[in-house]
Amino acid sequence: MSGSLKAVVFDWAGTMVDFGSRAPMGVFVEAFARFGVEVGVAEARGPMGRPKRDHVAALMAMPRIAAAWAARHGHPPGEADVDAVYEVFVPMTVAVAARFSTMIPGAVDTVRELRRRGLRIGSTTGYTREIMAQVLPRAAAAGYEPDNLVCAGDLAEGRPGPLMMYRTMADLGVYPPSAIVKVDDTAPGIAEGLAAGTWTVGVTASGNGVGLSLDEWNALPPDDRRRRADLAGEALRRAGAHCLIDTVAALPRVIDEIEARMARGERPAHP
């Protein structure tokens, strides 16, 4: 049984499935292309972690993309335009989500170890339930079935606010927030945990900040892998992550570290 912690709440893409968080990127680029506006992959990755409609709105608010939209359509992007792109994005993502549902190496073993310690396993995501309907069966077949799922659109507000974490705490029957760890590969996901008052662990190598597939990652020289993971970690640390790991395979060691900090009287600071 875990000494102090009660639950770990995982993100999905880039954290537990889809090494490199690859699924949404091509879809964002293609969705905007259908409206005659070019969006680069680096731009598309910027707001990653937010609910997907908010992600579309954040892209449209970028000065370069807003100017390109105005040049193509004759007016600055508005709410109707956000809705139009989002309505294209969702079915396109549903169509590809299953192909990007492979578990990240070590994820299933990590969850098994956390359950052995008596921890509950929660999950939140910026994906909608329609998209997650493609992901859940494949994760379950691989051995990953969290105790709950809260999706973008389930509540009045998603990341970076705390409501999805609050729902997870209620679903799992766990509190206080200082007894919970949020694990995520994006700044909005880290902010979600901080806003709820939980510990936060940032995932670097498998996440959005590096953005490489597993094969691409493994093909890099070790020094290059370390450099890229460290750069992604700097962004997550700036977002407020209490700890960093390359992938969730390393999480049990960090859980030990957090519990040692709690034994010394430390608690995650509220924003």
PDB file of C-alpha atoms in Angstrom:
ATOM      1  CA  MET A   1       0.000   0.000   0.000  1.00  0.00           C
ATOM      2  CA  SER A   2       1.275   3.475  -0.910  1.00  0.00           C
ATOM      3  CA  GLY A   3       2.491   5.411   2.110  1.00  0.00           C
ATOM      4  CA  SER A   4       0.856   8.787   1.418  1.00  0.00           C
ATOM      5  CA  LEU A   5      -0.466   9.086  -2.109  1.00  0.00           C
ATOM      6  CA  LYS A   6      -3.894   7.818  -3.112  1.00  0.00           C
ATOM      7  CA  ALA A   7      -4.135   8.226  -6.887  1.00  0.00           C
ATOM      8  CA  VAL A   8      -2.270   8.993 -10.085  1.00  0.00           C
ATOM      9  CA  VAL A   9      -4.122  10.749 -12.918  1.00  0.00           C
ATOM     10  CA  PHE A  10      -2.716  10.272 -16.404  1.00  0.00           C
ATOM     11  CA  ASP A  11      -3.119  12.189 -19.618  1.00  0.00           C
ATOM     12  CA  TRP A  12      -3.496  10.035 -22.742  1.00  0.00           C
ATOM     13  CA  ALA A  13      -1.730  11.023 -26.002  1.00  0.00           C
ATOM     14  CA  GLY A  14       1.994  11.538 -25.497  1.00  0.00           C
ATOM     15  CA  THR A  15       1.793  10.226 -21.936  1.00  0.00           C
ATOM     16  CA  MET A  16       0.221   6.746 -22.058  1.00  0.00           C
ATOM     17  CA  VAL A  17      -0.448   6.188 -25.772  1.00  0.00           C
ATOM     18  CA  ASP A  18       0.813   7.625 -29.065  1.00  0.00           C
ATOM     19  CA  PHE A  19       4.539   8.177 -28.506  1.00  0.00           C
ATOM     20  CA  GLY A  20       5.260  11.719 -29.697  1.00  0.00           C
ATOM     21  CA  SER A  21       1.587  12.744 -29.585  1.00  0.00           C
ATOM     22  CA  ARG A  22       1.444  12.367 -33.347  1.00  0.00           C
ATOM     23  CA  ALA A  23      -2.260  11.864 -34.036  1.00  0.00           C
ATOM     24  CA  PRO A  24      -3.507  15.458 -33.759  1.00  0.00           C
ATOM     25  CA  MET A  25      -0.704  17.168 -35.652  1.00  0.00           C
ATOM     26  CA  GLY A  26      -1.417  16.092 -39.204  1.00  0.00           C
ATOM     27  CA  VAL A  27      -5.108  16.597 -38.592  1.00  0.00           C
ATOM     28  CA  PHE A  28      -4.708  20.205 -37.461  1.00  0.00           C
ATOM     29  CA  VAL A  29      -2.549  20.946 -40.495  1.00  0.00           C
ATOM     30  CA  GLU A  30      -4.993  19.254 -42.879  1.00  0.00           C
ATOM     31  CA  ALA A  31      -8.088  20.792 -41.268  1.00  0.00           C
ATOM     32  CA  PHE A  32      -6.777  24.324 -41.761  1.00  0.00           C
ATOM     33  CA  ALA A  33      -5.557  23.432 -45.259  1.00  0.00           C
ATOM     34  CA  ARG A  34      -9.139  22.577 -46.182  1.00  0.00           C
ATOM     35  CA  PHE A  35      -9.939  26.228 -45.506  1.00  0.00           C
ATOM     36  CA  GLY A  36      -6.986  27.457 -47.550  1.00  0.00           C
ATOM     37  CA  VAL A  37      -4.788  28.361 -44.583  1.00  0.00           C
ATOM     38  CA  GLU A  38      -1.346  26.864 -43.991  1.00  0.00           C
ATOM     39  CA  VAL A  39      -0.471  25.888 -40.418  1.00  0.00           C
ATOM     40  CA  GLY A  40       2.930  24.451 -39.560  1.00  0.00           C
ATOM     41  CA  VAL A  41       3.410  21.453 -37.295  1.00  0.00           C
ATOM     42  CA  ALA A  42       5.357  23.544 -34.762  1.00  0.00           C
ATOM     43  CA  GLU A  43       2.493  26.056 -34.660  1.00  0.00           C
ATOM     44  CA  ALA A  44      -0.052  23.261 -34.307  1.00  0.00           C
ATOM     45  CA  ARG A  45       1.829  21.806 -31.338  1.00  0.00           C
ATOM     46  CA  GLY A  46       1.868  25.105 -29.422  1.00  0.00           C
ATOM     47  CA  PRO A  47      -1.535  24.889 -27.660  1.00  0.00           C
ATOM     48  CA  MET A  48      -1.400  21.095 -27.240  1.00  0.00           C
ATOM     49  CA  GLY A  49      -3.139  19.808 -24.132  1.00  0.00           C
ATOM     50  CA  ARG A  50      -6.106  22.128 -24.322  1.00  0.00           C
ATOM     51  CA  PRO A  51      -9.577  20.910 -25.302  1.00  0.00           C
ATOM     52  CA  LYS A  52      -9.509  20.650 -29.076  1.00  0.00           C
ATOM     53  CA  ARG A  53     -11.971  23.452 -29.814  1.00  0.00           C
ATOM     54  CA  ASP A  54      -9.924  25.733 -27.554  1.00  0.00           C
ATOM     55  CA  HIS A  55      -6.831  24.499 -29.420  1.00  0.00           C
ATOM     56  CA  VAL A  56      -8.371  25.578 -32.746  1.00  0.00           C
ATOM     57  CA  ALA A  57      -9.284  28.964 -31.248  1.00  0.00           C
ATOM     58  CA  ALA A  58      -5.744  29.429 -29.911  1.00  0.00           C
ATOM     59  CA  LEU A  59      -4.297  28.709 -33.357  1.00  0.00           C
ATOM     60  CA  MET A  60      -6.646  31.197 -34.966  1.00  0.00           C
ATOM     61  CA  ALA A  61      -5.595  33.816 -32.413  1.00  0.00           C
ATOM     62  CA  MET A  62      -1.944  33.549 -33.495  1.00  0.00           C
ATOM     63  CA  PRO A  63      -1.175  36.742 -35.463  1.00  0.00           C
ATOM     64  CA  ARG A  64       0.302  34.965 -38.489  1.00  0.00           C
ATOM     65  CA  ILE A  65      -2.549  32.487 -38.785  1.00  0.00           C
ATOM     66  CA  ALA A  66      -5.181  35.182 -38.157  1.00  0.00           C
ATOM     67  CA  ALA A  67      -3.631  37.301 -40.924  1.00  0.00           C
ATOM     68  CA  ALA A  68      -3.523  34.318 -43.294  1.00  0.00           C
ATOM     69  CA  TRP A  69      -7.176  33.571 -42.533  1.00  0.00           C
ATOM     70  CA  ALA A  70      -8.179  37.186 -43.158  1.00  0.00           C
ATOM     71  CA  ALA A  71      -6.249  37.241 -46.448  1.00  0.00           C
ATOM     72  CA  ARG A  72      -7.954  34.032 -47.607  1.00  0.00           C
ATOM     73  CA  HIS A  73     -11.495  34.694 -46.357  1.00  0.00           C
ATOM     74  CA  GLY A  74     -11.726  38.481 -46.275  1.00  0.00           C
ATOM     75  CA  HIS A  75     -12.350  38.790 -42.548  1.00  0.00           C
ATOM     76  CA  PRO A  76     -10.552  38.012 -39.279  1.00  0.00           C
ATOM     77  CA  PRO A  77     -11.378  34.595 -37.835  1.00  0.00           C
ATOM     78  CA  GLY A  78     -14.368  34.561 -35.502  1.00  0.00           C
ATOM     79  CA  GLU A  79     -16.277  32.031 -33.426  1.00  0.00           C
ATOM     80  CA  ALA A  80     -18.138  30.674 -36.450  1.00  0.00           C
ATOM     81  CA  ASP A  81     -14.810  30.019 -38.143  1.00  0.00           C
ATOM     82  CA  VAL A  82     -13.489  28.226 -35.054  1.00  0.00           C
ATOM     83  CA  ASP A  83     -16.587  26.038 -35.099  1.00  0.00           C
ATOM     84  CA  ALA A  84     -16.190  25.323 -38.809  1.00  0.00           C
ATOM     85  CA  VAL A  85     -12.583  24.119 -38.445  1.00  0.00           C
ATOM     86  CA  TYR A  86     -13.409  22.166 -35.289  1.00  0.00           C
ATOM     87  CA  GLU A  87     -16.275  20.389 -37.048  1.00  0.00           C
ATOM     88  CA  VAL A  88     -13.769  19.230 -39.665  1.00  0.00           C
ATOM     89  CA  PHE A  89     -11.096  18.349 -37.096  1.00  0.00           C
ATOM     90  CA  VAL A  90     -13.133  15.951 -34.936  1.00  0.00           C
ATOM     91  CA  PRO A  91     -14.210  13.394 -37.578  1.00  0.00           C
ATOM     92  CA  MET A  92     -10.742  13.495 -39.132  1.00  0.00           C
ATOM     93  CA  THR A  93      -9.199  12.700 -35.726  1.00  0.00           C
ATOM     94  CA  VAL A  94     -11.741   9.943 -35.090  1.00  0.00           C
ATOM     95  CA  ALA A  95     -10.645   8.396 -38.370  1.00  0.00           C
ATOM     96  CA  VAL A  96      -6.952   8.275 -37.404  1.00  0.00           C
ATOM     97  CA  ALA A  97      -7.080   7.896 -33.608  1.00  0.00           C
ATOM     98  CA  ALA A  98      -7.065   4.119 -33.675  1.00  0.00           C
ATOM     99  CA  ARG A  99      -3.805   4.075 -35.655  1.00  0.00           C
ATOM    100  CA  PHE A 100      -2.155   6.167 -32.945  1.00  0.00           C
ATOM    101  CA  SER A 101      -3.342   4.195 -29.905  1.00  0.00           C
ATOM    102  CA  THR A 102      -0.261   2.071 -29.282  1.00  0.00           C
ATOM    103  CA  MET A 103       0.722   2.060 -25.618  1.00  0.00           C
ATOM    104  CA  ILE A 104       3.985   3.806 -24.765  1.00  0.00           C
ATOM    105  CA  PRO A 105       6.607   1.264 -23.639  1.00  0.00           C
ATOM    106  CA  GLY A 106       6.462   0.691 -19.902  1.00  0.00           C
ATOM    107  CA  ALA A 107       3.038   2.287 -19.444  1.00  0.00           C
ATOM    108  CA  VAL A 108       1.142  -0.925 -18.696  1.00  0.00           C
ATOM    109  CA  ASP A 109       3.837  -2.187 -16.310  1.00  0.00           C
ATOM    110  CA  THR A 110       3.853   1.161 -14.508  1.00  0.00           C
ATOM    111  CA  VAL A 111       0.091   1.065 -13.951  1.00  0.00           C
ATOM    112  CA  ARG A 112       0.353  -2.507 -12.734  1.00  0.00           C
ATOM    113  CA  GLU A 113       2.986  -1.444 -10.185  1.00  0.00           C
ATOM    114  CA  LEU A 114       0.948   1.560  -9.024  1.00  0.00           C
ATOM    115  CA  ARG A 115      -2.112  -0.629  -8.507  1.00  0.00           C
ATOM    116  CA  ARG A 116       0.045  -3.090  -6.547  1.00  0.00           C
ATOM    117  CA  ARG A 117       0.864  -0.186  -4.232  1.00  0.00           C
ATOM    118  CA  GLY A 118      -2.848   0.494  -3.723  1.00  0.00           C
ATOM    119  CA  LEU A 119      -3.110   3.625  -5.890  1.00  0.00           C
ATOM    120  CA  ARG A 120      -6.217   4.450  -7.939  1.00  0.00           C
ATOM    121  CA  ILE A 121      -5.690   5.291 -11.606  1.00  0.00           C
ATOM    122  CA  GLY A 122      -7.522   8.243 -13.137  1.00  0.00           C
ATOM    123  CA  SER A 123      -7.369   9.845 -16.575  1.00  0.00           C
ATOM    124  CA  THR A 124      -8.188  13.146 -18.256  1.00  0.00           C
ATOM    125  CA  THR A 125      -7.763  14.139 -21.880  1.00  0.00           C
ATOM    126  CA  GLY A 126      -8.134  16.980 -24.331  1.00  0.00           C
ATOM    127  CA  TYR A 127      -9.815  14.504 -26.695  1.00  0.00           C
ATOM    128  CA  THR A 128     -13.589  14.263 -26.957  1.00  0.00           C
ATOM    129  CA  ARG A 129     -15.483  11.082 -26.076  1.00  0.00           C
ATOM    130  CA  GLU A 130     -16.082  10.481 -29.770  1.00  0.00           C
ATOM    131  CA  ILE A 131     -12.331  10.338 -30.333  1.00  0.00           C
ATOM    132  CA  MET A 132     -11.668   8.328 -27.178  1.00  0.00           C
ATOM    133  CA  ALA A 133     -14.190   5.702 -28.309  1.00  0.00           C
ATOM    134  CA  GLN A 134     -11.527   4.711 -30.848  1.00  0.00           C
ATOM    135  CA  VAL A 135      -8.694   4.703 -28.310  1.00  0.00           C
ATOM    136  CA  LEU A 136     -10.230   2.963 -25.278  1.00  0.00           C
ATOM    137  CA  PRO A 137     -10.739  -0.527 -26.750  1.00  0.00           C
ATOM    138  CA  ARG A 138      -7.177  -0.673 -28.037  1.00  0.00           C
ATOM    139  CA  ALA A 139      -5.745   0.485 -24.739  1.00  0.00           C
ATOM    140  CA  ALA A 140      -7.862  -2.089 -22.900  1.00  0.00           C
ATOM    141  CA  ALA A 141      -6.681  -4.839 -25.243  1.00  0.00           C
ATOM    142  CA  ALA A 142      -3.103  -3.845 -24.388  1.00  0.00           C
ATOM    143  CA  GLY A 143      -3.848  -4.013 -20.650  1.00  0.00           C
ATOM    144  CA  TYR A 144      -4.635  -0.395 -19.747  1.00  0.00           C
ATOM    145  CA  GLU A 145      -8.032   0.381 -18.228  1.00  0.00           C
ATOM    146  CA  PRO A 146      -8.005   3.402 -15.890  1.00  0.00           C
ATOM    147  CA  ASP A 147     -10.621   3.733 -13.175  1.00  0.00           C
ATOM    148  CA  ASN A 148     -12.228   6.740 -14.852  1.00  0.00           C
ATOM    149  CA  LEU A 149     -12.091   8.970 -17.920  1.00  0.00           C
ATOM    150  CA  VAL A 150     -12.907  12.677 -18.144  1.00  0.00           C
ATOM    151  CA  CYS A 151     -12.886  14.141 -21.654  1.00  0.00           C
ATOM    152  CA  ALA A 152     -12.876  17.600 -23.164  1.00  0.00           C
ATOM    153  CA  GLY A 153     -16.497  18.670 -23.441  1.00  0.00           C
ATOM    154  CA  ASP A 154     -17.684  16.689 -20.427  1.00  0.00           C
ATOM    155  CA  LEU A 155     -17.665  19.782 -18.218  1.00  0.00           C
ATOM    156  CA  ALA A 156     -18.196  23.516 -18.566  1.00  0.00           C
ATOM    157  CA  GLU A 157     -14.445  24.122 -18.739  1.00  0.00           C
ATOM    158  CA  GLY A 158     -11.431  22.002 -19.563  1.00  0.00           C
ATOM    159  CA  ARG A 159      -7.698  22.517 -19.219  1.00  0.00           C
ATOM    160  CA  PRO A 160      -5.910  24.502 -17.937  1.00  0.00           C
ATOM    161  CA  GLY A 161      -8.642  24.797 -15.295  1.00  0.00           C
ATOM    162  CA  PRO A 162      -9.127  22.199 -12.530  1.00  0.00           C
ATOM    163  CA  LEU A 163     -12.634  20.907 -13.239  1.00  0.00           C
ATOM    164  CA  MET A 164     -11.617  17.657 -14.940  1.00  0.00           C
ATOM    165  CA  MET A 165      -9.340  16.900 -12.009  1.00  0.00           C
ATOM    166  CA  TYR A 166     -12.133  17.689  -9.559  1.00  0.00           C
ATOM    167  CA  ARG A 167     -14.420  15.287 -11.432  1.00  0.00           C
ATOM    168  CA  THR A 168     -11.706  12.632 -11.329  1.00  0.00           C
ATOM    169  CA  MET A 169     -11.296  13.039  -7.567  1.00  0.00           C
ATOM    170  CA  ALA A 170     -15.049  12.628  -7.159  1.00  0.00           C
ATOM    171  CA  ASP A 171     -15.149   9.621  -9.487  1.00  0.00           C
ATOM    172  CA  LEU A 172     -12.333   7.884  -7.623  1.00  0.00           C
ATOM    173  CA  GLY A 173     -13.344   9.020  -4.151  1.00  0.00           C
ATOM    174  CA  VAL A 174      -9.863  10.375  -3.397  1.00  0.00           C
ATOM    175  CA  TYR A 175      -8.774  13.517  -1.557  1.00  0.00           C
ATOM    176  CA  PRO A 176      -7.093  15.785  -0.541  1.00  0.00           C
ATOM    177  CA  PRO A 177      -5.481  17.031  -3.763  1.00  0.00           C
ATOM    178  CA  SER A 178      -2.046  16.774  -2.126  1.00  0.00           C
ATOM    179  CA  ALA A 179      -2.499  12.983  -2.149  1.00  0.00           C
ATOM    180  CA  ILE A 180      -2.829  12.920  -5.951  1.00  0.00           C
ATOM    181  CA  VAL A 181      -0.287  13.092  -8.781  1.00  0.00           C
ATOM    182  CA  LYS A 182      -1.105  14.429 -12.262  1.00  0.00           C
ATOM    183  CA  VAL A 183       1.112  13.098 -15.088  1.00  0.00           C
ATOM    184  CA  ASP A 184       1.087  14.968 -18.405  1.00  0.00           C
ATOM    185  CA  ASP A 185       3.266  15.917 -21.361  1.00  0.00           C
ATOM    186  CA  THR A 186       1.831  19.417 -21.963  1.00  0.00           C
ATOM    187  CA  ALA A 187       1.863  22.740 -20.162  1.00  0.00           C
ATOM    188  CA  PRO A 188      -1.972  22.970 -20.017  1.00  0.00           C
ATOM    189  CA  GLY A 189      -2.045  19.470 -18.513  1.00  0.00           C
ATOM    190  CA  ILE A 190       0.484  20.464 -15.867  1.00  0.00           C
ATOM    191  CA  ALA A 191      -1.544  23.624 -15.208  1.00  0.00           C
ATOM    192  CA  GLU A 192      -4.643  21.445 -14.768  1.00  0.00           C
ATOM    193  CA  GLY A 193      -2.975  19.585 -11.930  1.00  0.00           C
ATOM    194  CA  LEU A 194      -1.574  22.706 -10.312  1.00  0.00           C
ATOM    195  CA  ALA A 195      -4.954  24.442 -10.452  1.00  0.00           C
ATOM    196  CA  ALA A 196      -6.464  21.480  -8.612  1.00  0.00           C
ATOM    197  CA  GLY A 197      -3.694  21.491  -5.987  1.00  0.00           C
ATOM    198  CA  THR A 198      -2.048  18.187  -6.932  1.00  0.00           C
ATOM    199  CA  TRP A 199       1.525  17.101  -7.507  1.00  0.00           C
ATOM    200  CA  THR A 200       2.524  17.264 -11.172  1.00  0.00           C
ATOM    201  CA  VAL A 201       4.960  15.156 -13.202  1.00  0.00           C
ATOM    202  CA  GLY A 202       5.972  16.285 -16.688  1.00  0.00           C
ATOM    203  CA  VAL A 203       6.666  13.714 -19.413  1.00  0.00           C
ATOM    204  CA  THR A 204       9.372  14.764 -21.869  1.00  0.00           C
ATOM    205  CA  ALA A 205      10.686  12.193 -24.366  1.00  0.00           C
ATOM    206  CA  SER A 206       7.378  10.596 -25.381  1.00  0.00           C
ATOM    207  CA  GLY A 207       5.434  13.829 -25.387  1.00  0.00           C
ATOM    208  CA  ASN A 208       4.385  16.785 -27.466  1.00  0.00           C
ATOM    209  CA  GLY A 209       7.519  18.781 -26.646  1.00  0.00           C
ATOM    210  CA  VAL A 210       9.765  16.357 -28.551  1.00  0.00           C
ATOM    211  CA  GLY A 211       7.122  15.161 -30.987  1.00  0.00           C
ATOM    212  CA  LEU A 212       8.978  12.196 -32.488  1.00  0.00           C
ATOM    213  CA  SER A 213       7.644   8.709 -33.067  1.00  0.00           C
ATOM    214  CA  LEU A 214       9.212   5.892 -31.059  1.00  0.00           C
ATOM    215  CA  ASP A 215      11.260   4.756 -34.047  1.00  0.00           C
ATOM    216  CA  GLU A 216      12.467   8.291 -34.728  1.00  0.00           C
ATOM    217  CA  TRP A 217      13.359   8.740 -31.066  1.00  0.00           C
ATOM    218  CA  ASN A 218      15.274   5.478 -30.896  1.00  0.00           C
ATOM    219  CA  ALA A 219      17.208   6.368 -34.058  1.00  0.00           C
ATOM    220  CA  LEU A 220      18.699   9.505 -32.479  1.00  0.00           C
ATOM    221  CA  PRO A 221      22.166   9.494 -30.924  1.00  0.00           C
ATOM    222  CA  PRO A 222      21.960   9.439 -27.097  1.00  0.00           C
ATOM    223  CA  ASP A 223      23.272  13.009 -26.761  1.00  0.00           C
ATOM    224  CA  ASP A 224      20.588  14.288 -29.143  1.00  0.00           C
ATOM    225  CA  ARG A 225      17.874  12.413 -27.265  1.00  0.00           C
ATOM    226  CA  ARG A 226      19.020  13.970 -23.997  1.00  0.00           C
ATOM    227  CA  ARG A 227      19.138  17.464 -25.482  1.00  0.00           C
ATOM    228  CA  ARG A 228      15.636  17.232 -26.911  1.00  0.00           C
ATOM    229  CA  ALA A 229      14.175  15.765 -23.724  1.00  0.00           C
ATOM    230  CA  ASP A 230      15.844  18.473 -21.648  1.00  0.00           C
ATOM    231  CA  LEU A 231      14.405  21.214 -23.860  1.00  0.00           C
ATOM    232  CA  ALA A 232      10.925  19.741 -23.508  1.00  0.00           C
ATOM    233  CA  GLY A 233      11.510  19.462 -19.774  1.00  0.00           C
ATOM    234  CA  GLU A 234      12.442  23.136 -19.485  1.00  0.00           C
ATOM    235  CA  ALA A 235       9.033  24.103 -20.863  1.00  0.00           C
ATOM    236  CA  LEU A 236       7.227  21.762 -18.485  1.00  0.00           C
ATOM    237  CA  ARG A 237       9.309  22.973 -15.557  1.00  0.00           C
ATOM    238  CA  ARG A 238       8.390  26.574 -16.436  1.00  0.00           C
ATOM    239  CA  ALA A 239       4.759  25.452 -16.466  1.00  0.00           C
ATOM    240  CA  GLY A 240       5.240  24.324 -12.860  1.00  0.00           C
ATOM    241  CA  ALA A 241       5.960  20.587 -13.036  1.00  0.00           C
ATOM    242  CA  HIS A 242       7.288  19.332  -9.711  1.00  0.00           C
ATOM    243  CA  CYS A 243       9.190  16.435 -11.339  1.00  0.00           C
ATOM    244  CA  LEU A 244      10.212  15.354 -14.834  1.00  0.00           C
ATOM    245  CA  ILE A 245      10.505  11.925 -16.448  1.00  0.00           C
ATOM    246  CA  ASP A 246      11.347  10.824 -19.981  1.00  0.00           C
ATOM    247  CA  THR A 247       8.431   8.385 -20.125  1.00  0.00           C
ATOM    248  CA  VAL A 248       5.942   6.881 -17.690  1.00  0.00           C
ATOM    249  CA  ALA A 249       8.215   3.852 -17.384  1.00  0.00           C
ATOM    250  CA  ALA A 250      10.211   5.937 -14.876  1.00  0.00           C
ATOM    251  CA  LEU A 251       7.208   7.026 -12.815  1.00  0.00           C
ATOM    252  CA  PRO A 252       7.429   4.529  -9.890  1.00  0.00           C
ATOM    253  CA  ARG A 253      10.793   5.986  -8.867  1.00  0.00           C
ATOM    254  CA  VAL A 254       9.323   9.496  -8.925  1.00  0.00           C
ATOM    255  CA  ILE A 255       6.338   8.352  -6.858  1.00  0.00           C
ATOM    256  CA  ASP A 256       8.874   7.238  -4.246  1.00  0.00           C
ATOM    257  CA  GLU A 257      10.502  10.677  -4.379  1.00  0.00           C
ATOM    258  CA  ILE A 258       7.179  12.484  -3.959  1.00  0.00           C
ATOM    259  CA  GLU A 259       6.246  10.335  -0.991  1.00  0.00           C
ATOM    260  CA  ALA A 260       9.636  11.057   0.576  1.00  0.00           C
ATOM    261  CA  ARG A 261       8.959  14.775   0.143  1.00  0.00           C
ATOM    262  CA  MET A 262       5.535  14.369   1.719  1.00  0.00           C
ATOM    263  CA  ALA A 263       7.116  12.533   4.659  1.00  0.00           C
ATOM    264  CA  ARG A 264       9.257  15.649   5.189  1.00  0.00           C
ATOM    265  CA  GLY A 265       6.107  17.768   5.342  1.00  0.00           C
ATOM    266  CA  GLU A 266       6.171  19.114   1.778  1.00  0.00           C
ATOM    267  CA  ARG A 267       2.908  19.677  -0.101  1.00  0.00           C
ATOM    268  CA  PRO A 268       2.281  20.899  -3.649  1.00  0.00           C
ATOM    269  CA  ALA A 269       1.827  24.667  -3.656  1.00  0.00           C
ATOM    270  CA  HIS A 270      -1.563  26.020  -4.713  1.00  0.00           C
ATOM    271  CA  PRO A 271      -1.497  28.563  -7.572  1.00  0.00           C
TER     272      PRO A 271
END
